[in-house]
Amino acid sequence: MKKKWLLISSFLLMILSGCDNPLLIFDPKGPQAQTISDTILFSILMMAGILFVVYVLFAFMLVKYRSSKLAADYEPPHEEGSKWLEITWISIPIIIVVILSVVTVRSTVDVENTPKAYANEKPLIVYASSSNWKWHFSYPEEGIETVNYVNIPEDRPIEFKLYSYGPITSFWIPQLAGQKYAMSDMVTTIHLAADTPGSYMGKNSNFSGKDFAHMEFEAQVLTAKQYDEWVQDVKETAPMLTEAEFNHLLEPGILGRKTYRSTHLGFSPAPEGEHAGHQHEKNADMDMGTMHENDSTIHGEHQNN
């Protein structure tokens, strides 16, 4: 028995020590992430309570009604069912489902809107678009754009507008907000705010091709002064983003960080407003090219196998 528990403990320790990141959702650094973390913890505790009660009753029944040495002709007494017991074991699951539903709906409404503490403040809008296999962040208010990293000010509501120049991806910064899909024909929105300066990991949590695992980005939360200084520095030192350069960035591949003092929104606008529901021809061609590339890779793997 000791060897068994030693092996299990060693296995769990190996798994935990091999993880590059802890459970980041339980280390929130903003109100939206805090709401999500609280909801998950509440659900876990409720389910743990249910399991505890079930296991206690199970052990009680095993002990109370275990087999015993009775006469061969023993016949147990006839007992009628209890309507109150039936009402109880039907009502309890209904109550549990109702409680979880109310908590989930309320938390969903909260995270889908601007954080309550910042309801009266103007949000900073950032267009976050994905391509194979990188992230593009456009700041229309500042007139700048970054690739594979995003800087945001602390204590200010942020509104990310998500869309894709390729397959469907999922935008996720675990310590700041939940995840949401980015698609090619529409813009989805995710609201967040950060109350602690620092560097936080962001990623694509939806499979979108062979290099999707490399679609990570840094979300750096700066003080208001640091953010203004960074914006000014970008405007003074970064190059312009031309349409030719942007088309080159959209080509499938892995890329490092880049910074520009203009955005692609002028010549390649987001699919919203008059552009909603209309996929750009070049995006469709890129999607088809990626699909053919992935099909060829899969076909080659099958042949090798």
PDB file of C-alpha atoms in Angstrom:
ATOM      1  CA  MET A   1       0.000   0.000   0.000  1.00  0.00           C
ATOM      2  CA  LYS A   2       2.854   2.386   0.875  1.00  0.00           C
ATOM      3  CA  LYS A   3       4.516   1.717  -2.476  1.00  0.00           C
ATOM      4  CA  LYS A   4       1.251   2.435  -4.268  1.00  0.00           C
ATOM      5  CA  TRP A   5       0.772   5.834  -2.598  1.00  0.00           C
ATOM      6  CA  LEU A   6       4.450   6.647  -3.141  1.00  0.00           C
ATOM      7  CA  LEU A   7       4.089   5.981  -6.865  1.00  0.00           C
ATOM      8  CA  ILE A   8       0.909   8.083  -7.098  1.00  0.00           C
ATOM      9  CA  SER A   9       2.521  10.971  -5.203  1.00  0.00           C
ATOM     10  CA  SER A  10       5.634  10.821  -7.386  1.00  0.00           C
ATOM     11  CA  PHE A  11       3.486  10.844 -10.534  1.00  0.00           C
ATOM     12  CA  LEU A  12       1.466  13.878  -9.414  1.00  0.00           C
ATOM     13  CA  LEU A  13       4.641  15.717  -8.381  1.00  0.00           C
ATOM     14  CA  MET A  14       6.197  14.983 -11.768  1.00  0.00           C
ATOM     15  CA  ILE A  15       3.129  16.378 -13.568  1.00  0.00           C
ATOM     16  CA  LEU A  16       3.008  19.547 -11.471  1.00  0.00           C
ATOM     17  CA  SER A  17       6.744  20.186 -11.723  1.00  0.00           C
ATOM     18  CA  GLY A  18       6.592  19.699 -15.493  1.00  0.00           C
ATOM     19  CA  CYS A  19       4.006  22.429 -16.003  1.00  0.00           C
ATOM     20  CA  ASP A  20       5.414  25.719 -17.247  1.00  0.00           C
ATOM     21  CA  ASN A  21       2.443  27.664 -15.888  1.00  0.00           C
ATOM     22  CA  PRO A  22       0.318  27.136 -12.797  1.00  0.00           C
ATOM     23  CA  LEU A  23      -3.465  27.259 -12.932  1.00  0.00           C
ATOM     24  CA  LEU A  24      -3.514  30.896 -13.978  1.00  0.00           C
ATOM     25  CA  ILE A  25      -7.298  31.190 -13.830  1.00  0.00           C
ATOM     26  CA  PHE A  26      -7.023  30.957 -10.038  1.00  0.00           C
ATOM     27  CA  ASP A  27      -4.606  33.903  -9.935  1.00  0.00           C
ATOM     28  CA  PRO A  28      -6.796  36.682 -11.381  1.00  0.00           C
ATOM     29  CA  LYS A  29      -5.438  40.190 -11.919  1.00  0.00           C
ATOM     30  CA  GLY A  30      -8.646  41.908 -12.982  1.00  0.00           C
ATOM     31  CA  PRO A  31     -12.369  42.021 -12.107  1.00  0.00           C
ATOM     32  CA  GLN A  32     -13.528  39.877 -15.044  1.00  0.00           C
ATOM     33  CA  ALA A  33     -10.990  37.171 -14.294  1.00  0.00           C
ATOM     34  CA  GLN A  34     -11.916  37.374 -10.607  1.00  0.00           C
ATOM     35  CA  THR A  35     -15.577  36.734 -11.442  1.00  0.00           C
ATOM     36  CA  ILE A  36     -14.666  33.709 -13.556  1.00  0.00           C
ATOM     37  CA  SER A  37     -12.338  32.335 -10.868  1.00  0.00           C
ATOM     38  CA  ASP A  38     -14.969  32.769  -8.139  1.00  0.00           C
ATOM     39  CA  THR A  39     -17.596  31.011 -10.270  1.00  0.00           C
ATOM     40  CA  ILE A  40     -15.317  28.043 -10.959  1.00  0.00           C
ATOM     41  CA  LEU A  41     -14.336  27.725  -7.293  1.00  0.00           C
ATOM     42  CA  PHE A  42     -17.976  27.930  -6.202  1.00  0.00           C
ATOM     43  CA  SER A  43     -18.925  25.160  -8.646  1.00  0.00           C
ATOM     44  CA  ILE A  44     -16.018  22.972  -7.509  1.00  0.00           C
ATOM     45  CA  LEU A  45     -16.914  23.405  -3.830  1.00  0.00           C
ATOM     46  CA  MET A  46     -20.576  22.630  -4.484  1.00  0.00           C
ATOM     47  CA  MET A  47     -19.701  19.488  -6.432  1.00  0.00           C
ATOM     48  CA  ALA A  48     -17.239  18.445  -3.712  1.00  0.00           C
ATOM     49  CA  GLY A  49     -20.007  18.885  -1.116  1.00  0.00           C
ATOM     50  CA  ILE A  50     -22.361  16.731  -3.178  1.00  0.00           C
ATOM     51  CA  LEU A  51     -19.725  13.990  -3.525  1.00  0.00           C
ATOM     52  CA  PHE A  52     -19.041  14.094   0.218  1.00  0.00           C
ATOM     53  CA  VAL A  53     -22.719  13.590   1.072  1.00  0.00           C
ATOM     54  CA  VAL A  54     -23.075  10.803  -1.504  1.00  0.00           C
ATOM     55  CA  TYR A  55     -20.014   8.927  -0.243  1.00  0.00           C
ATOM     56  CA  VAL A  56     -21.082   9.274   3.403  1.00  0.00           C
ATOM     57  CA  LEU A  57     -24.558   7.907   2.604  1.00  0.00           C
ATOM     58  CA  PHE A  58     -23.002   5.148   0.499  1.00  0.00           C
ATOM     59  CA  ALA A  59     -20.730   4.065   3.386  1.00  0.00           C
ATOM     60  CA  PHE A  60     -23.655   4.253   5.812  1.00  0.00           C
ATOM     61  CA  MET A  61     -25.798   2.026   3.603  1.00  0.00           C
ATOM     62  CA  LEU A  62     -23.000  -0.504   3.159  1.00  0.00           C
ATOM     63  CA  VAL A  63     -22.527  -0.798   6.908  1.00  0.00           C
ATOM     64  CA  LYS A  64     -26.172  -0.689   7.950  1.00  0.00           C
ATOM     65  CA  TYR A  65     -27.471  -3.137   5.341  1.00  0.00           C
ATOM     66  CA  ARG A  66     -24.470  -5.427   5.013  1.00  0.00           C
ATOM     67  CA  SER A  67     -25.145  -9.167   4.826  1.00  0.00           C
ATOM     68  CA  SER A  68     -25.431 -11.024   8.148  1.00  0.00           C
ATOM     69  CA  LYS A  69     -25.943 -14.570   9.362  1.00  0.00           C
ATOM     70  CA  LEU A  70     -29.710 -14.965   9.366  1.00  0.00           C
ATOM     71  CA  ALA A  71     -31.871 -18.037   9.284  1.00  0.00           C
ATOM     72  CA  ALA A  72     -32.388 -19.540   5.853  1.00  0.00           C
ATOM     73  CA  ASP A  73     -36.143 -18.978   6.058  1.00  0.00           C
ATOM     74  CA  TYR A  74     -35.808 -15.297   7.097  1.00  0.00           C
ATOM     75  CA  GLU A  75     -38.146 -13.039   5.184  1.00  0.00           C
ATOM     76  CA  PRO A  76     -37.684  -9.248   5.508  1.00  0.00           C
ATOM     77  CA  PRO A  77     -40.730  -7.220   6.542  1.00  0.00           C
ATOM     78  CA  HIS A  78     -42.740  -5.469   3.840  1.00  0.00           C
ATOM     79  CA  GLU A  79     -42.230  -1.703   3.790  1.00  0.00           C
ATOM     80  CA  GLU A  80     -44.143   0.926   1.854  1.00  0.00           C
ATOM     81  CA  GLY A  81     -42.295   3.693   0.011  1.00  0.00           C
ATOM     82  CA  SER A  82     -41.989   7.163   1.566  1.00  0.00           C
ATOM     83  CA  LYS A  83     -43.362  10.051  -0.451  1.00  0.00           C
ATOM     84  CA  TRP A  84     -41.271  12.495   1.586  1.00  0.00           C
ATOM     85  CA  LEU A  85     -38.068  10.666   0.715  1.00  0.00           C
ATOM     86  CA  GLU A  86     -39.038  10.722  -2.947  1.00  0.00           C
ATOM     87  CA  ILE A  87     -39.806  14.441  -2.774  1.00  0.00           C
ATOM     88  CA  THR A  88     -36.459  15.028  -1.054  1.00  0.00           C
ATOM     89  CA  TRP A  89     -34.253  13.187  -3.560  1.00  0.00           C
ATOM     90  CA  ILE A  90     -36.070  14.831  -6.477  1.00  0.00           C
ATOM     91  CA  SER A  91     -36.017  18.333  -4.974  1.00  0.00           C
ATOM     92  CA  ILE A  92     -32.325  18.393  -4.034  1.00  0.00           C
ATOM     93  CA  PRO A  93     -30.988  17.967  -7.621  1.00  0.00           C
ATOM     94  CA  ILE A  94     -33.456  20.588  -8.866  1.00  0.00           C
ATOM     95  CA  ILE A  95     -32.255  23.053  -6.211  1.00  0.00           C
ATOM     96  CA  ILE A  96     -28.607  22.347  -7.095  1.00  0.00           C
ATOM     97  CA  VAL A  97     -29.235  22.936 -10.820  1.00  0.00           C
ATOM     98  CA  VAL A  98     -31.138  26.164 -10.118  1.00  0.00           C
ATOM     99  CA  ILE A  99     -28.356  27.529  -7.883  1.00  0.00           C
ATOM    100  CA  LEU A 100     -25.632  26.706 -10.430  1.00  0.00           C
ATOM    101  CA  SER A 101     -27.728  28.166 -13.261  1.00  0.00           C
ATOM    102  CA  VAL A 102     -28.341  31.459 -11.441  1.00  0.00           C
ATOM    103  CA  VAL A 103     -24.654  31.833 -10.525  1.00  0.00           C
ATOM    104  CA  THR A 104     -23.537  30.991 -14.079  1.00  0.00           C
ATOM    105  CA  VAL A 105     -25.985  33.378 -15.753  1.00  0.00           C
ATOM    106  CA  ARG A 106     -25.103  36.250 -13.436  1.00  0.00           C
ATOM    107  CA  SER A 107     -21.355  35.748 -13.874  1.00  0.00           C
ATOM    108  CA  THR A 108     -21.757  35.459 -17.663  1.00  0.00           C
ATOM    109  CA  VAL A 109     -23.645  38.756 -17.795  1.00  0.00           C
ATOM    110  CA  ASP A 110     -20.950  40.396 -15.664  1.00  0.00           C
ATOM    111  CA  VAL A 111     -18.017  39.273 -17.814  1.00  0.00           C
ATOM    112  CA  GLU A 112     -19.791  40.114 -21.081  1.00  0.00           C
ATOM    113  CA  ASN A 113     -20.042  43.772 -20.109  1.00  0.00           C
ATOM    114  CA  THR A 114     -17.654  46.490 -19.009  1.00  0.00           C
ATOM    115  CA  PRO A 115     -16.533  45.863 -15.404  1.00  0.00           C
ATOM    116  CA  LYS A 116     -18.932  47.584 -13.021  1.00  0.00           C
ATOM    117  CA  ALA A 117     -16.171  49.600 -11.356  1.00  0.00           C
ATOM    118  CA  TYR A 118     -15.326  51.159 -14.755  1.00  0.00           C
ATOM    119  CA  ALA A 119     -18.847  51.527 -16.147  1.00  0.00           C
ATOM    120  CA  ASN A 120     -18.588  55.319 -16.453  1.00  0.00           C
ATOM    121  CA  GLU A 121     -15.120  55.378 -18.034  1.00  0.00           C
ATOM    122  CA  LYS A 122     -14.311  55.426 -21.732  1.00  0.00           C
ATOM    123  CA  PRO A 123     -12.747  52.097 -22.736  1.00  0.00           C
ATOM    124  CA  LEU A 124      -9.556  51.763 -24.725  1.00  0.00           C
ATOM    125  CA  ILE A 125     -10.486  49.929 -27.936  1.00  0.00           C
ATOM    126  CA  VAL A 126      -7.968  47.456 -29.323  1.00  0.00           C
ATOM    127  CA  TYR A 127      -8.608  45.416 -32.470  1.00  0.00           C
ATOM    128  CA  ALA A 128      -7.084  41.964 -31.990  1.00  0.00           C
ATOM    129  CA  SER A 129      -6.911  40.033 -35.244  1.00  0.00           C
ATOM    130  CA  SER A 130      -5.328  36.636 -35.770  1.00  0.00           C
ATOM    131  CA  SER A 131      -3.613  35.046 -38.748  1.00  0.00           C
ATOM    132  CA  ASN A 132      -1.567  31.905 -39.285  1.00  0.00           C
ATOM    133  CA  TRP A 133       0.053  31.896 -36.709  1.00  0.00           C
ATOM    134  CA  LYS A 134       0.304  35.286 -35.096  1.00  0.00           C
ATOM    135  CA  TRP A 135      -1.695  38.071 -33.407  1.00  0.00           C
ATOM    136  CA  HIS A 136      -2.104  41.648 -34.670  1.00  0.00           C
ATOM    137  CA  PHE A 137      -3.144  44.385 -32.217  1.00  0.00           C
ATOM    138  CA  SER A 138      -4.398  47.668 -33.667  1.00  0.00           C
ATOM    139  CA  TYR A 139      -4.925  50.793 -31.536  1.00  0.00           C
ATOM    140  CA  PRO A 140      -7.182  53.117 -33.589  1.00  0.00           C
ATOM    141  CA  GLU A 141      -7.176  55.746 -30.825  1.00  0.00           C
ATOM    142  CA  GLU A 142      -3.386  55.845 -30.721  1.00  0.00           C
ATOM    143  CA  GLY A 143      -2.746  55.080 -34.409  1.00  0.00           C
ATOM    144  CA  ILE A 144      -0.249  52.297 -33.686  1.00  0.00           C
ATOM    145  CA  GLU A 145      -0.095  48.527 -34.177  1.00  0.00           C
ATOM    146  CA  THR A 146       1.826  45.647 -32.599  1.00  0.00           C
ATOM    147  CA  VAL A 147       2.357  42.013 -33.511  1.00  0.00           C
ATOM    148  CA  ASN A 148       2.460  39.209 -30.919  1.00  0.00           C
ATOM    149  CA  TYR A 149       2.337  41.515 -27.912  1.00  0.00           C
ATOM    150  CA  VAL A 150      -0.118  44.026 -26.495  1.00  0.00           C
ATOM    151  CA  ASN A 151       0.395  46.779 -23.915  1.00  0.00           C
ATOM    152  CA  ILE A 152      -2.564  48.117 -21.952  1.00  0.00           C
ATOM    153  CA  PRO A 153      -2.887  50.646 -19.116  1.00  0.00           C
ATOM    154  CA  GLU A 154      -3.924  49.576 -15.642  1.00  0.00           C
ATOM    155  CA  ASP A 155      -7.222  50.655 -14.066  1.00  0.00           C
ATOM    156  CA  ARG A 156      -8.858  51.420 -17.393  1.00  0.00           C
ATOM    157  CA  PRO A 157     -11.530  49.355 -19.163  1.00  0.00           C
ATOM    158  CA  ILE A 158     -10.258  47.625 -22.300  1.00  0.00           C
ATOM    159  CA  GLU A 159     -12.485  46.538 -25.175  1.00  0.00           C
ATOM    160  CA  PHE A 160     -10.899  43.972 -27.455  1.00  0.00           C
ATOM    161  CA  LYS A 161     -12.577  43.589 -30.843  1.00  0.00           C
ATOM    162  CA  LEU A 162     -11.711  40.156 -32.184  1.00  0.00           C
ATOM    163  CA  TYR A 163     -11.632  38.808 -35.733  1.00  0.00           C
ATOM    164  CA  SER A 164      -9.487  36.534 -37.857  1.00  0.00           C
ATOM    165  CA  TYR A 165      -7.626  36.626 -41.166  1.00  0.00           C
ATOM    166  CA  GLY A 166      -7.589  32.829 -41.232  1.00  0.00           C
ATOM    167  CA  PRO A 167      -9.153  29.922 -39.332  1.00  0.00           C
ATOM    168  CA  ILE A 168     -11.253  30.459 -36.227  1.00  0.00           C
ATOM    169  CA  THR A 169      -9.064  31.155 -33.196  1.00  0.00           C
ATOM    170  CA  SER A 170      -9.796  31.740 -29.529  1.00  0.00           C
ATOM    171  CA  PHE A 171      -8.391  34.792 -27.742  1.00  0.00           C
ATOM    172  CA  TRP A 172      -7.540  34.106 -24.097  1.00  0.00           C
ATOM    173  CA  ILE A 173      -5.616  35.907 -21.353  1.00  0.00           C
ATOM    174  CA  PRO A 174      -6.359  33.622 -18.352  1.00  0.00           C
ATOM    175  CA  GLN A 175      -5.401  36.113 -15.637  1.00  0.00           C
ATOM    176  CA  LEU A 176      -7.425  38.976 -17.131  1.00  0.00           C
ATOM    177  CA  ALA A 177     -10.524  37.543 -18.824  1.00  0.00           C
ATOM    178  CA  GLY A 178     -12.201  34.507 -20.294  1.00  0.00           C
ATOM    179  CA  GLN A 179     -11.782  33.292 -23.845  1.00  0.00           C
ATOM    180  CA  LYS A 180     -13.761  34.161 -26.963  1.00  0.00           C
ATOM    181  CA  TYR A 181     -13.635  33.139 -30.626  1.00  0.00           C
ATOM    182  CA  ALA A 182     -12.170  35.334 -33.363  1.00  0.00           C
ATOM    183  CA  MET A 183     -13.787  34.691 -36.775  1.00  0.00           C
ATOM    184  CA  SER A 184     -13.252  36.002 -40.294  1.00  0.00           C
ATOM    185  CA  ASP A 185     -16.735  37.337 -41.108  1.00  0.00           C
ATOM    186  CA  MET A 186     -17.652  39.112 -37.883  1.00  0.00           C
ATOM    187  CA  VAL A 187     -16.249  40.936 -34.888  1.00  0.00           C
ATOM    188  CA  THR A 188     -16.697  39.607 -31.367  1.00  0.00           C
ATOM    189  CA  THR A 189     -15.984  41.681 -28.269  1.00  0.00           C
ATOM    190  CA  ILE A 190     -14.344  40.883 -24.977  1.00  0.00           C
ATOM    191  CA  HIS A 191     -14.229  43.319 -22.058  1.00  0.00           C
ATOM    192  CA  LEU A 192     -11.574  43.375 -19.364  1.00  0.00           C
ATOM    193  CA  ALA A 193      -9.632  45.564 -16.995  1.00  0.00           C
ATOM    194  CA  ALA A 194      -6.360  45.010 -15.160  1.00  0.00           C
ATOM    195  CA  ASP A 195      -5.760  46.237 -11.637  1.00  0.00           C
ATOM    196  CA  THR A 196      -2.173  44.978 -11.239  1.00  0.00           C
ATOM    197  CA  PRO A 197       0.758  46.006 -13.482  1.00  0.00           C
ATOM    198  CA  GLY A 198       2.728  43.065 -14.808  1.00  0.00           C
ATOM    199  CA  SER A 199       3.255  40.651 -17.670  1.00  0.00           C
ATOM    200  CA  TYR A 200       0.551  38.088 -18.442  1.00  0.00           C
ATOM    201  CA  MET A 201       0.437  35.257 -20.945  1.00  0.00           C
ATOM    202  CA  GLY A 202      -2.097  35.297 -23.764  1.00  0.00           C
ATOM    203  CA  LYS A 203      -2.718  32.506 -26.243  1.00  0.00           C
ATOM    204  CA  ASN A 204      -4.879  30.957 -28.915  1.00  0.00           C
ATOM    205  CA  SER A 205      -6.791  28.148 -27.199  1.00  0.00           C
ATOM    206  CA  ASN A 206      -8.431  26.810 -30.374  1.00  0.00           C
ATOM    207  CA  PHE A 207      -6.633  24.485 -32.795  1.00  0.00           C
ATOM    208  CA  SER A 208      -6.004  26.404 -36.021  1.00  0.00           C
ATOM    209  CA  GLY A 209      -3.255  24.534 -37.810  1.00  0.00           C
ATOM    210  CA  LYS A 210       0.142  22.956 -37.299  1.00  0.00           C
ATOM    211  CA  ASP A 211       1.783  25.925 -35.525  1.00  0.00           C
ATOM    212  CA  PHE A 212      -1.139  27.093 -33.402  1.00  0.00           C
ATOM    213  CA  ALA A 213       0.773  26.137 -30.240  1.00  0.00           C
ATOM    214  CA  HIS A 214       3.174  29.005 -30.989  1.00  0.00           C
ATOM    215  CA  MET A 215       0.352  31.585 -31.059  1.00  0.00           C
ATOM    216  CA  GLU A 216       1.221  33.003 -27.660  1.00  0.00           C
ATOM    217  CA  PHE A 217       1.545  36.691 -26.892  1.00  0.00           C
ATOM    218  CA  GLU A 218       2.477  38.864 -23.948  1.00  0.00           C
ATOM    219  CA  ALA A 219      -0.139  41.149 -22.443  1.00  0.00           C
ATOM    220  CA  GLN A 220       1.765  43.757 -20.478  1.00  0.00           C
ATOM    221  CA  VAL A 221      -0.130  45.963 -18.052  1.00  0.00           C
ATOM    222  CA  LEU A 222       1.550  49.356 -17.604  1.00  0.00           C
ATOM    223  CA  THR A 223       0.862  52.314 -15.373  1.00  0.00           C
ATOM    224  CA  ALA A 224      -0.865  55.218 -17.122  1.00  0.00           C
ATOM    225  CA  LYS A 225       2.430  57.124 -17.303  1.00  0.00           C
ATOM    226  CA  GLN A 226       4.356  54.135 -18.684  1.00  0.00           C
ATOM    227  CA  TYR A 227       1.654  53.513 -21.259  1.00  0.00           C
ATOM    228  CA  ASP A 228       1.707  57.116 -22.502  1.00  0.00           C
ATOM    229  CA  GLU A 229       5.506  57.032 -22.725  1.00  0.00           C
ATOM    230  CA  TRP A 230       5.391  53.781 -24.691  1.00  0.00           C
ATOM    231  CA  VAL A 231       2.819  55.168 -27.149  1.00  0.00           C
ATOM    232  CA  GLN A 232       4.901  58.294 -27.682  1.00  0.00           C
ATOM    233  CA  ASP A 233       8.046  56.238 -28.229  1.00  0.00           C
ATOM    234  CA  VAL A 234       6.290  54.056 -30.836  1.00  0.00           C
ATOM    235  CA  LYS A 235       5.052  57.118 -32.717  1.00  0.00           C
ATOM    236  CA  GLU A 236       8.568  58.556 -32.824  1.00  0.00           C
ATOM    237  CA  THR A 237      10.655  55.477 -33.618  1.00  0.00           C
ATOM    238  CA  ALA A 238       8.522  52.715 -35.218  1.00  0.00           C
ATOM    239  CA  PRO A 239       8.116  52.354 -39.002  1.00  0.00           C
ATOM    240  CA  MET A 240       4.844  52.803 -40.898  1.00  0.00           C
ATOM    241  CA  LEU A 241       2.751  49.711 -41.653  1.00  0.00           C
ATOM    242  CA  THR A 242       2.197  49.518 -45.401  1.00  0.00           C
ATOM    243  CA  GLU A 243      -0.311  47.306 -47.166  1.00  0.00           C
ATOM    244  CA  ALA A 244       2.503  45.290 -48.733  1.00  0.00           C
ATOM    245  CA  GLU A 245       4.114  44.746 -45.335  1.00  0.00           C
ATOM    246  CA  PHE A 246       0.781  43.730 -43.819  1.00  0.00           C
ATOM    247  CA  ASN A 247       0.110  41.232 -46.615  1.00  0.00           C
ATOM    248  CA  HIS A 248       3.538  39.763 -45.898  1.00  0.00           C
ATOM    249  CA  LEU A 249       2.645  39.470 -42.195  1.00  0.00           C
ATOM    250  CA  LEU A 250      -0.516  37.562 -43.085  1.00  0.00           C
ATOM    251  CA  GLU A 251       1.434  34.816 -44.813  1.00  0.00           C
ATOM    252  CA  PRO A 252       1.440  31.576 -42.747  1.00  0.00           C
ATOM    253  CA  GLY A 253       4.435  31.310 -40.478  1.00  0.00           C
ATOM    254  CA  ILE A 254       5.854  32.007 -37.030  1.00  0.00           C
ATOM    255  CA  LEU A 255       6.958  35.552 -36.299  1.00  0.00           C
ATOM    256  CA  GLY A 256       8.505  37.517 -33.450  1.00  0.00           C
ATOM    257  CA  ARG A 257       7.365  40.874 -32.131  1.00  0.00           C
ATOM    258  CA  LYS A 258       6.869  43.884 -34.371  1.00  0.00           C
ATOM    259  CA  THR A 259       5.719  47.458 -33.803  1.00  0.00           C
ATOM    260  CA  TYR A 260       4.323  50.057 -36.217  1.00  0.00           C
ATOM    261  CA  ARG A 261       3.219  53.697 -35.969  1.00  0.00           C
ATOM    262  CA  SER A 262       0.127  53.112 -38.113  1.00  0.00           C
ATOM    263  CA  THR A 263      -2.559  50.421 -38.371  1.00  0.00           C
ATOM    264  CA  HIS A 264      -3.925  48.156 -41.090  1.00  0.00           C
ATOM    265  CA  LEU A 265      -7.520  49.257 -40.392  1.00  0.00           C
ATOM    266  CA  GLY A 266      -7.419  51.890 -43.151  1.00  0.00           C
ATOM    267  CA  PHE A 267      -6.683  49.525 -46.048  1.00  0.00           C
ATOM    268  CA  SER A 268      -7.951  46.276 -44.467  1.00  0.00           C
ATOM    269  CA  PRO A 269     -10.817  47.161 -42.111  1.00  0.00           C
ATOM    270  CA  ALA A 270     -12.341  44.837 -39.561  1.00  0.00           C
ATOM    271  CA  PRO A 271     -15.481  42.916 -40.657  1.00  0.00           C
ATOM    272  CA  GLU A 272     -17.937  45.179 -38.837  1.00  0.00           C
ATOM    273  CA  GLY A 273     -20.414  47.822 -39.917  1.00  0.00           C
ATOM    274  CA  GLU A 274     -20.574  47.978 -43.711  1.00  0.00           C
ATOM    275  CA  HIS A 275     -17.845  45.328 -43.912  1.00  0.00           C
ATOM    276  CA  ALA A 276     -19.623  42.787 -41.663  1.00  0.00           C
ATOM    277  CA  GLY A 277     -20.343  39.377 -43.113  1.00  0.00           C
ATOM    278  CA  HIS A 278     -18.098  39.906 -46.160  1.00  0.00           C
ATOM    279  CA  GLN A 279     -14.892  37.962 -46.101  1.00  0.00           C
ATOM    280  CA  HIS A 280     -12.064  39.624 -47.983  1.00  0.00           C
ATOM    281  CA  GLU A 281     -11.034  37.727 -51.087  1.00  0.00           C
ATOM    282  CA  LYS A 282      -7.425  37.497 -50.025  1.00  0.00           C
ATOM    283  CA  ASN A 283      -8.449  36.017 -46.671  1.00  0.00           C
ATOM    284  CA  ALA A 284     -10.499  33.350 -48.399  1.00  0.00           C
ATOM    285  CA  ASP A 285      -7.561  32.546 -50.683  1.00  0.00           C
ATOM    286  CA  MET A 286      -5.270  32.297 -47.652  1.00  0.00           C
ATOM    287  CA  ASP A 287      -7.725  29.999 -45.881  1.00  0.00           C
ATOM    288  CA  MET A 288      -7.882  27.721 -48.925  1.00  0.00           C
ATOM    289  CA  GLY A 289      -4.108  27.702 -49.200  1.00  0.00           C
ATOM    290  CA  THR A 290      -3.780  26.787 -45.528  1.00  0.00           C
ATOM    291  CA  MET A 291      -6.401  24.052 -45.872  1.00  0.00           C
ATOM    292  CA  HIS A 292      -4.544  22.570 -48.864  1.00  0.00           C
ATOM    293  CA  GLU A 293      -1.282  22.789 -46.944  1.00  0.00           C
ATOM    294  CA  ASN A 294      -2.778  21.025 -43.928  1.00  0.00           C
ATOM    295  CA  ASP A 295      -4.449  18.389 -46.161  1.00  0.00           C
ATOM    296  CA  SER A 296      -1.126  17.715 -47.875  1.00  0.00           C
ATOM    297  CA  THR A 297       0.617  17.359 -44.533  1.00  0.00           C
ATOM    298  CA  ILE A 298      -2.029  14.925 -43.240  1.00  0.00           C
ATOM    299  CA  HIS A 299      -1.966  12.969 -46.517  1.00  0.00           C
ATOM    300  CA  GLY A 300       1.813  12.707 -46.331  1.00  0.00           C
ATOM    301  CA  GLU A 301       1.638  11.506 -42.730  1.00  0.00           C
ATOM    302  CA  HIS A 302      -0.851   8.794 -43.706  1.00  0.00           C
ATOM    303  CA  GLN A 303       1.423   7.668 -46.538  1.00  0.00           C
ATOM    304  CA  ASN A 304       4.416   7.515 -44.221  1.00  0.00           C
ATOM    305  CA  ASN A 305       2.390   5.478 -41.725  1.00  0.00           C
TER     306      ASN A 305
END
